Amino acid sequence: MATRLREPAFTSSLSTSNCDTDDEGVRGTCEDASLCKRFAVSIGYWHDPYIQHFVRLSKERKAPEINRGYFARVHGVSQLIKAFLRKTECHCQILNLGAGMDTTFWRLKDEDLLPSKYFEVDFPMIVTRKLHNIKLPTLLITECVLVYMTPEQSANLLKWAASSFETAMFINYEQVNMGDRFGQIMIENLRRRQCDLAGVETCKSLESQKERLLSNGWETVSAVDMMELYSRLPRAEVNRIESLEFLDEMELLEQLMQHYCLCWATKGGSELGLKEITC
């Protein structure tokens, strides 16, 4: 590569266990998501000069509905992250659980929006003891992570986070409305790749997503499906990305987006206005 990235000032924690062969399908989704993001960036959906250093450019062209779905995902998560950072004036920390090849750290640095601390982890239980006593305003992020845990495991994680941090926000992106035929097809496709969604029963609806957070210690919760979020995107940006390539099956995009959602929950931080954050 033409330039080298400097060693980042953030902490990354990885599991080195050799007994995780059952997780191969889950880890494979990280590669799939990274390749999709890399392709979307390469044709102009959003600007990310760092992903090229971590992810190869696939020769396979991704479908327009996939590219637009990732655009909405990246835009929505980024908007919530920046809103939290501005509310806290960056006097906070971020925990990105199951971060994979995510480049948020460097993109925030470019915009002078780095928090006091930034952690990336793949298996969150490894670092729980280290984080237990941290009381700064804390943002936790999971993108397609909780769905691979059993409902009991994800509930324990959410409960731990709510009890460990006095002032916090939790952002979760994952599947929703999985009880219909389209959802069943998604589950079957992943199962063929030996990738079971252990927590899919919590992904029945926006209400079930919100209830999981509320029942595990979080005080306020909001949730939208990605089609709703897509409709809220700045019109100029939507017009720009829709002009990049032709999509002849808008119905497929709508079906796909209606089966993913963005949820965010807060605890404490009333003086910071955390409850006012929206996307």
mmCIF file of C-alpha atoms in Angstrom:
data_model
loop_
_atom_site.group_PDB
_atom_site.id
_atom_site.type_symbol
_atom_site.label_atom_id
_atom_site.label_comp_id
_atom_site.label_asym_id
_atom_site.label_seq_id
_atom_site.Cartn_x
_atom_site.Cartn_y
_atom_site.Cartn_z
ATOM 1 C CA MET A 1 0.000 0.000 0.000
ATOM 2 C CA ALA A 2 1.164 3.544 -0.644
ATOM 3 C CA THR A 3 0.878 4.730 2.946
ATOM 4 C CA ARG A 4 1.010 3.060 6.309
ATOM 5 C CA LEU A 5 -1.434 3.655 9.110
ATOM 6 C CA ARG A 6 0.094 4.669 12.404
ATOM 7 C CA GLU A 7 -0.551 2.411 15.367
ATOM 8 C CA PRO A 8 -3.924 3.578 16.747
ATOM 9 C CA ALA A 9 -4.330 4.790 20.303
ATOM 10 C CA PHE A 10 -7.154 2.432 21.095
ATOM 11 C CA THR A 11 -7.470 -0.913 22.806
ATOM 12 C CA SER A 12 -8.430 -4.035 20.870
ATOM 13 C CA SER A 13 -9.153 -7.330 22.623
ATOM 14 C CA LEU A 14 -9.407 -10.606 20.703
ATOM 15 C CA SER A 15 -10.288 -14.125 21.776
ATOM 16 C CA THR A 16 -7.518 -16.688 21.219
ATOM 17 C CA SER A 17 -9.531 -19.741 22.172
ATOM 18 C CA ASN A 18 -9.022 -22.836 20.022
ATOM 19 C CA CYS A 19 -12.378 -24.308 20.972
ATOM 20 C CA ASP A 20 -14.542 -21.984 18.930
ATOM 21 C CA THR A 21 -14.996 -24.039 15.778
ATOM 22 C CA ASP A 22 -18.759 -23.641 16.154
ATOM 23 C CA ASP A 23 -18.279 -19.888 15.650
ATOM 24 C CA GLU A 24 -16.810 -20.208 12.147
ATOM 25 C CA GLY A 25 -20.106 -19.308 10.490
ATOM 26 C CA VAL A 26 -20.450 -16.223 12.673
ATOM 27 C CA ARG A 27 -16.894 -15.118 11.934
ATOM 28 C CA GLY A 28 -17.604 -15.607 8.249
ATOM 29 C CA THR A 29 -20.308 -12.944 8.423
ATOM 30 C CA CYS A 30 -17.618 -10.445 9.455
ATOM 31 C CA GLU A 31 -15.768 -11.113 6.192
ATOM 32 C CA ASP A 32 -19.001 -10.848 4.186
ATOM 33 C CA ALA A 33 -19.970 -7.532 5.790
ATOM 34 C CA SER A 34 -16.463 -6.118 5.321
ATOM 35 C CA LEU A 35 -16.410 -7.024 1.635
ATOM 36 C CA CYS A 36 -19.842 -5.445 1.124
ATOM 37 C CA LYS A 37 -18.754 -2.216 2.829
ATOM 38 C CA ARG A 38 -15.512 -2.155 0.816
ATOM 39 C CA PHE A 39 -17.422 -2.508 -2.465
ATOM 40 C CA ALA A 40 -20.004 0.147 -1.568
ATOM 41 C CA VAL A 41 -17.213 2.570 -0.652
ATOM 42 C CA SER A 42 -15.401 1.798 -3.913
ATOM 43 C CA ILE A 43 -18.353 3.007 -6.019
ATOM 44 C CA GLY A 44 -19.048 6.097 -3.952
ATOM 45 C CA TYR A 45 -21.781 5.323 -1.424
ATOM 46 C CA TRP A 46 -19.761 6.928 1.369
ATOM 47 C CA HIS A 47 -16.194 8.080 2.005
ATOM 48 C CA ASP A 48 -13.898 5.764 3.938
ATOM 49 C CA PRO A 49 -10.189 6.044 3.085
ATOM 50 C CA TYR A 50 -9.209 3.425 5.686
ATOM 51 C CA ILE A 51 -11.210 0.326 4.826
ATOM 52 C CA GLN A 52 -8.902 -0.368 1.869
ATOM 53 C CA HIS A 53 -6.099 -1.094 4.331
ATOM 54 C CA PHE A 54 -8.082 -3.881 5.991
ATOM 55 C CA VAL A 55 -10.350 -5.381 3.341
ATOM 56 C CA ARG A 56 -9.605 -6.483 -0.194
ATOM 57 C CA LEU A 57 -11.836 -5.280 -3.023
ATOM 58 C CA SER A 58 -13.978 -8.175 -4.183
ATOM 59 C CA LYS A 59 -14.290 -8.860 -7.910
ATOM 60 C CA GLU A 60 -17.926 -9.763 -7.321
ATOM 61 C CA ARG A 61 -20.302 -6.852 -7.839
ATOM 62 C CA LYS A 62 -22.755 -6.462 -4.969
ATOM 63 C CA ALA A 63 -26.469 -5.966 -5.620
ATOM 64 C CA PRO A 64 -27.859 -2.398 -5.357
ATOM 65 C CA GLU A 65 -30.209 -3.333 -2.507
ATOM 66 C CA ILE A 66 -27.229 -4.630 -0.524
ATOM 67 C CA ASN A 67 -25.232 -1.446 -1.153
ATOM 68 C CA ARG A 68 -28.125 0.803 -0.157
ATOM 69 C CA GLY A 69 -28.763 -1.293 2.933
ATOM 70 C CA TYR A 70 -25.163 -0.885 4.065
ATOM 71 C CA PHE A 71 -25.292 2.837 3.277
ATOM 72 C CA ALA A 72 -28.315 3.224 5.566
ATOM 73 C CA ARG A 73 -26.644 1.114 8.260
ATOM 74 C CA VAL A 74 -23.379 3.084 8.233
ATOM 75 C CA HIS A 75 -25.184 6.430 8.069
ATOM 76 C CA GLY A 76 -27.586 5.582 10.897
ATOM 77 C CA VAL A 77 -24.961 4.198 13.273
ATOM 78 C CA SER A 78 -22.578 7.088 12.524
ATOM 79 C CA GLN A 79 -25.291 9.671 13.159
ATOM 80 C CA LEU A 80 -26.066 8.213 16.585
ATOM 81 C CA ILE A 81 -22.368 7.919 17.505
ATOM 82 C CA LYS A 82 -21.711 11.555 16.616
ATOM 83 C CA ALA A 83 -24.821 12.729 18.464
ATOM 84 C CA PHE A 84 -23.621 10.987 21.625
ATOM 85 C CA LEU A 85 -20.097 12.406 21.244
ATOM 86 C CA ARG A 86 -21.416 15.943 20.809
ATOM 87 C CA LYS A 87 -23.758 15.635 23.788
ATOM 88 C CA THR A 88 -20.856 14.482 25.971
ATOM 89 C CA GLU A 89 -18.346 16.841 24.293
ATOM 90 C CA CYS A 90 -16.280 13.686 23.657
ATOM 91 C CA HIS A 91 -15.711 13.217 27.416
ATOM 92 C CA CYS A 92 -16.764 9.593 27.122
ATOM 93 C CA GLN A 93 -15.652 6.194 25.957
ATOM 94 C CA ILE A 94 -16.855 3.887 23.188
ATOM 95 C CA LEU A 95 -16.977 0.092 23.304
ATOM 96 C CA ASN A 96 -17.510 -1.427 19.889
ATOM 97 C CA LEU A 97 -18.468 -5.040 20.475
ATOM 98 C CA GLY A 98 -17.808 -7.441 17.650
ATOM 99 C CA ALA A 99 -16.093 -4.609 15.766
ATOM 100 C CA GLY A 100 -14.519 -6.725 13.046
ATOM 101 C CA MET A 101 -12.887 -4.534 10.377
ATOM 102 C CA ASP A 102 -14.834 -1.416 11.397
ATOM 103 C CA THR A 103 -12.989 1.863 10.751
ATOM 104 C CA THR A 104 -15.058 4.179 12.953
ATOM 105 C CA PHE A 105 -12.044 5.070 15.136
ATOM 106 C CA TRP A 106 -10.081 6.605 12.278
ATOM 107 C CA ARG A 107 -13.094 8.323 10.733
ATOM 108 C CA LEU A 108 -13.939 9.947 14.072
ATOM 109 C CA LYS A 109 -10.320 11.024 14.417
ATOM 110 C CA ASP A 110 -10.507 12.766 11.025
ATOM 111 C CA GLU A 111 -13.514 14.747 12.249
ATOM 112 C CA ASP A 112 -11.875 15.584 15.601
ATOM 113 C CA LEU A 113 -14.543 13.566 17.417
ATOM 114 C CA LEU A 114 -12.485 10.976 19.262
ATOM 115 C CA PRO A 115 -13.810 10.036 22.711
ATOM 116 C CA SER A 116 -11.544 9.866 25.769
ATOM 117 C CA LYS A 117 -11.219 6.112 25.250
ATOM 118 C CA TYR A 118 -12.121 3.805 22.378
ATOM 119 C CA PHE A 119 -12.260 0.017 22.766
ATOM 120 C CA GLU A 120 -12.820 -2.619 20.098
ATOM 121 C CA VAL A 121 -13.608 -6.175 21.147
ATOM 122 C CA ASP A 122 -14.642 -9.338 19.425
ATOM 123 C CA PHE A 123 -15.720 -11.396 22.432
ATOM 124 C CA PRO A 124 -16.961 -8.984 25.107
ATOM 125 C CA MET A 125 -16.857 -11.311 28.114
ATOM 126 C CA ILE A 126 -13.041 -11.379 27.955
ATOM 127 C CA VAL A 127 -12.779 -7.756 29.024
ATOM 128 C CA THR A 128 -15.682 -7.417 31.467
ATOM 129 C CA ARG A 129 -13.422 -7.473 34.550
ATOM 130 C CA LYS A 130 -11.271 -4.650 33.166
ATOM 131 C CA LEU A 131 -14.281 -2.490 32.382
ATOM 132 C CA HIS A 132 -16.330 -3.180 35.498
ATOM 133 C CA ASN A 133 -15.195 -0.090 37.421
ATOM 134 C CA ILE A 134 -15.223 2.421 34.554
ATOM 135 C CA LYS A 135 -17.811 5.148 35.266
ATOM 136 C CA LEU A 136 -17.208 7.687 32.441
ATOM 137 C CA PRO A 137 -20.155 8.282 30.029
ATOM 138 C CA THR A 138 -19.955 5.142 27.905
ATOM 139 C CA LEU A 139 -21.280 4.220 24.471
ATOM 140 C CA LEU A 140 -21.607 0.529 23.634
ATOM 141 C CA ILE A 141 -22.134 -0.580 20.020
ATOM 142 C CA THR A 142 -23.224 -3.945 18.639
ATOM 143 C CA GLU A 143 -23.883 -4.547 14.947
ATOM 144 C CA CYS A 144 -25.230 -8.043 14.198
ATOM 145 C CA VAL A 145 -23.676 -9.422 17.390
ATOM 146 C CA LEU A 146 -26.470 -10.094 19.919
ATOM 147 C CA VAL A 147 -28.414 -12.211 17.420
ATOM 148 C CA TYR A 148 -25.635 -14.831 17.539
ATOM 149 C CA MET A 149 -26.022 -15.138 21.320
ATOM 150 C CA THR A 150 -28.814 -16.998 23.066
ATOM 151 C CA PRO A 151 -31.471 -14.699 24.559
ATOM 152 C CA GLU A 152 -30.077 -15.499 28.002
ATOM 153 C CA GLN A 153 -26.534 -14.562 26.977
ATOM 154 C CA SER A 154 -27.532 -11.276 25.341
ATOM 155 C CA ALA A 155 -29.745 -10.435 28.323
ATOM 156 C CA ASN A 156 -26.804 -11.017 30.659
ATOM 157 C CA LEU A 157 -24.605 -8.740 28.551
ATOM 158 C CA LEU A 158 -27.211 -5.978 28.459
ATOM 159 C CA LYS A 159 -27.843 -6.315 32.197
ATOM 160 C CA TRP A 160 -24.106 -6.212 32.910
ATOM 161 C CA ALA A 161 -23.704 -3.061 30.815
ATOM 162 C CA ALA A 162 -26.660 -1.314 32.455
ATOM 163 C CA SER A 163 -25.404 -2.169 35.948
ATOM 164 C CA SER A 164 -21.743 -1.359 35.245
ATOM 165 C CA PHE A 165 -22.112 2.138 33.812
ATOM 166 C CA GLU A 166 -23.950 4.980 35.510
ATOM 167 C CA THR A 167 -24.258 7.065 32.344
ATOM 168 C CA ALA A 168 -24.418 5.103 29.119
ATOM 169 C CA MET A 169 -25.955 4.562 25.719
ATOM 170 C CA PHE A 170 -26.324 1.281 23.824
ATOM 171 C CA ILE A 171 -26.650 1.097 20.021
ATOM 172 C CA ASN A 172 -27.767 -2.184 18.472
ATOM 173 C CA TYR A 173 -28.191 -2.979 14.765
ATOM 174 C CA GLU A 174 -29.589 -6.369 13.817
ATOM 175 C CA GLN A 175 -32.480 -8.322 12.341
ATOM 176 C CA VAL A 176 -36.167 -7.670 13.085
ATOM 177 C CA ASN A 177 -39.563 -8.989 11.906
ATOM 178 C CA MET A 178 -38.021 -12.438 11.518
ATOM 179 C CA GLY A 179 -41.262 -14.341 12.014
ATOM 180 C CA ASP A 180 -42.563 -13.850 8.461
ATOM 181 C CA ARG A 181 -41.677 -15.775 5.314
ATOM 182 C CA PHE A 182 -38.894 -13.394 4.268
ATOM 183 C CA GLY A 183 -37.346 -13.729 7.718
ATOM 184 C CA GLN A 184 -37.534 -17.511 7.559
ATOM 185 C CA ILE A 185 -35.728 -17.488 4.207
ATOM 186 C CA MET A 186 -32.961 -15.355 5.745
ATOM 187 C CA ILE A 187 -32.644 -17.842 8.629
ATOM 188 C CA GLU A 188 -32.555 -20.831 6.261
ATOM 189 C CA ASN A 189 -29.895 -19.219 4.060
ATOM 190 C CA LEU A 190 -27.655 -18.590 7.056
ATOM 191 C CA ARG A 191 -28.261 -22.094 8.380
ATOM 192 C CA ARG A 192 -27.029 -23.561 5.094
ATOM 193 C CA ARG A 193 -23.779 -21.748 5.795
ATOM 194 C CA GLN A 194 -23.664 -23.363 9.254
ATOM 195 C CA CYS A 195 -24.517 -20.042 10.856
ATOM 196 C CA ASP A 196 -27.425 -20.306 13.284
ATOM 197 C CA LEU A 197 -29.064 -17.210 14.741
ATOM 198 C CA ALA A 198 -29.204 -18.332 18.362
ATOM 199 C CA GLY A 199 -31.031 -15.198 19.472
ATOM 200 C CA VAL A 200 -33.499 -14.830 16.635
ATOM 201 C CA GLU A 201 -36.543 -15.150 18.892
ATOM 202 C CA THR A 202 -35.729 -11.708 20.296
ATOM 203 C CA CYS A 203 -35.880 -10.311 16.755
ATOM 204 C CA LYS A 204 -39.628 -10.819 16.278
ATOM 205 C CA SER A 205 -40.513 -7.127 16.249
ATOM 206 C CA LEU A 206 -39.403 -3.640 17.193
ATOM 207 C CA GLU A 207 -41.364 -4.099 20.413
ATOM 208 C CA SER A 208 -39.477 -7.278 21.342
ATOM 209 C CA GLN A 209 -36.194 -5.510 20.628
ATOM 210 C CA LYS A 210 -37.154 -2.609 22.899
ATOM 211 C CA GLU A 211 -38.509 -4.887 25.618
ATOM 212 C CA ARG A 212 -35.197 -6.763 25.829
ATOM 213 C CA LEU A 213 -33.379 -3.522 26.623
ATOM 214 C CA LEU A 214 -36.004 -2.187 29.024
ATOM 215 C CA SER A 215 -36.194 -5.462 30.952
ATOM 216 C CA ASN A 216 -32.442 -5.515 31.464
ATOM 217 C CA GLY A 217 -31.887 -2.188 33.138
ATOM 218 C CA TRP A 218 -32.027 0.420 30.378
ATOM 219 C CA GLU A 219 -34.235 3.440 31.064
ATOM 220 C CA THR A 220 -35.221 4.743 27.614
ATOM 221 C CA VAL A 221 -35.336 2.827 24.344
ATOM 222 C CA SER A 222 -36.082 3.766 20.733
ATOM 223 C CA ALA A 223 -36.126 1.583 17.623
ATOM 224 C CA VAL A 224 -36.760 1.997 13.902
ATOM 225 C CA ASP A 225 -36.574 -0.431 11.021
ATOM 226 C CA MET A 226 -34.062 0.478 8.335
ATOM 227 C CA MET A 227 -36.718 1.366 5.771
ATOM 228 C CA GLU A 228 -38.039 4.004 8.145
ATOM 229 C CA LEU A 229 -34.496 5.240 8.732
ATOM 230 C CA TYR A 230 -33.839 5.269 4.981
ATOM 231 C CA SER A 231 -36.889 7.516 4.529
ATOM 232 C CA ARG A 232 -35.399 9.947 7.059
ATOM 233 C CA LEU A 233 -32.021 10.230 5.331
ATOM 234 C CA PRO A 234 -31.138 13.630 3.852
ATOM 235 C CA ARG A 235 -32.904 13.818 0.492
ATOM 236 C CA ALA A 236 -29.813 15.126 -1.281
ATOM 237 C CA GLU A 237 -27.781 12.135 -0.068
ATOM 238 C CA VAL A 238 -30.489 9.670 -1.086
ATOM 239 C CA ASN A 239 -30.706 11.216 -4.543
ATOM 240 C CA ARG A 240 -26.921 11.025 -4.855
ATOM 241 C CA ILE A 241 -26.587 7.343 -3.960
ATOM 242 C CA GLU A 242 -29.652 6.331 -5.975
ATOM 243 C CA SER A 243 -28.057 7.899 -9.030
ATOM 244 C CA LEU A 244 -24.965 5.703 -8.636
ATOM 245 C CA GLU A 245 -26.636 2.575 -10.002
ATOM 246 C CA PHE A 246 -30.039 1.434 -11.187
ATOM 247 C CA LEU A 247 -32.325 -0.560 -8.882
ATOM 248 C CA ASP A 248 -35.290 -2.103 -10.668
ATOM 249 C CA GLU A 249 -36.775 -3.970 -7.683
ATOM 250 C CA MET A 250 -37.607 -1.397 -5.034
ATOM 251 C CA GLU A 251 -39.809 -3.984 -3.344
ATOM 252 C CA LEU A 252 -36.766 -6.167 -2.612
ATOM 253 C CA LEU A 253 -34.953 -3.234 -1.010
ATOM 254 C CA GLU A 254 -38.012 -2.503 1.137
ATOM 255 C CA GLN A 255 -38.299 -6.150 2.227
ATOM 256 C CA LEU A 256 -34.620 -6.273 3.136
ATOM 257 C CA MET A 257 -34.653 -2.981 5.042
ATOM 258 C CA GLN A 258 -37.824 -3.908 6.934
ATOM 259 C CA HIS A 259 -35.980 -6.914 8.352
ATOM 260 C CA TYR A 260 -33.178 -4.928 9.967
ATOM 261 C CA CYS A 261 -33.469 -2.318 12.668
ATOM 262 C CA LEU A 262 -31.519 0.201 14.688
ATOM 263 C CA CYS A 263 -32.203 0.375 18.422
ATOM 264 C CA TRP A 264 -30.698 2.717 20.968
ATOM 265 C CA ALA A 265 -31.114 2.845 24.728
ATOM 266 C CA THR A 266 -29.888 5.204 27.422
ATOM 267 C CA LYS A 267 -29.285 5.111 31.148
ATOM 268 C CA GLY A 268 -28.644 8.225 33.228
ATOM 269 C CA GLY A 269 -27.201 11.295 31.537
ATOM 270 C CA SER A 270 -30.295 13.458 31.943
ATOM 271 C CA GLU A 271 -28.063 16.498 32.415
ATOM 272 C CA LEU A 272 -26.404 15.685 29.095
ATOM 273 C CA GLY A 273 -29.670 15.249 27.208
ATOM 274 C CA LEU A 274 -28.984 11.634 26.219
ATOM 275 C CA LYS A 275 -32.715 10.897 26.125
ATOM 276 C CA GLU A 276 -33.086 13.453 23.324
ATOM 277 C CA ILE A 277 -30.753 11.623 20.938
ATOM 278 C CA THR A 278 -32.438 10.349 17.790
ATOM 279 C CA CYS A 279 -31.508 9.511 14.223
#
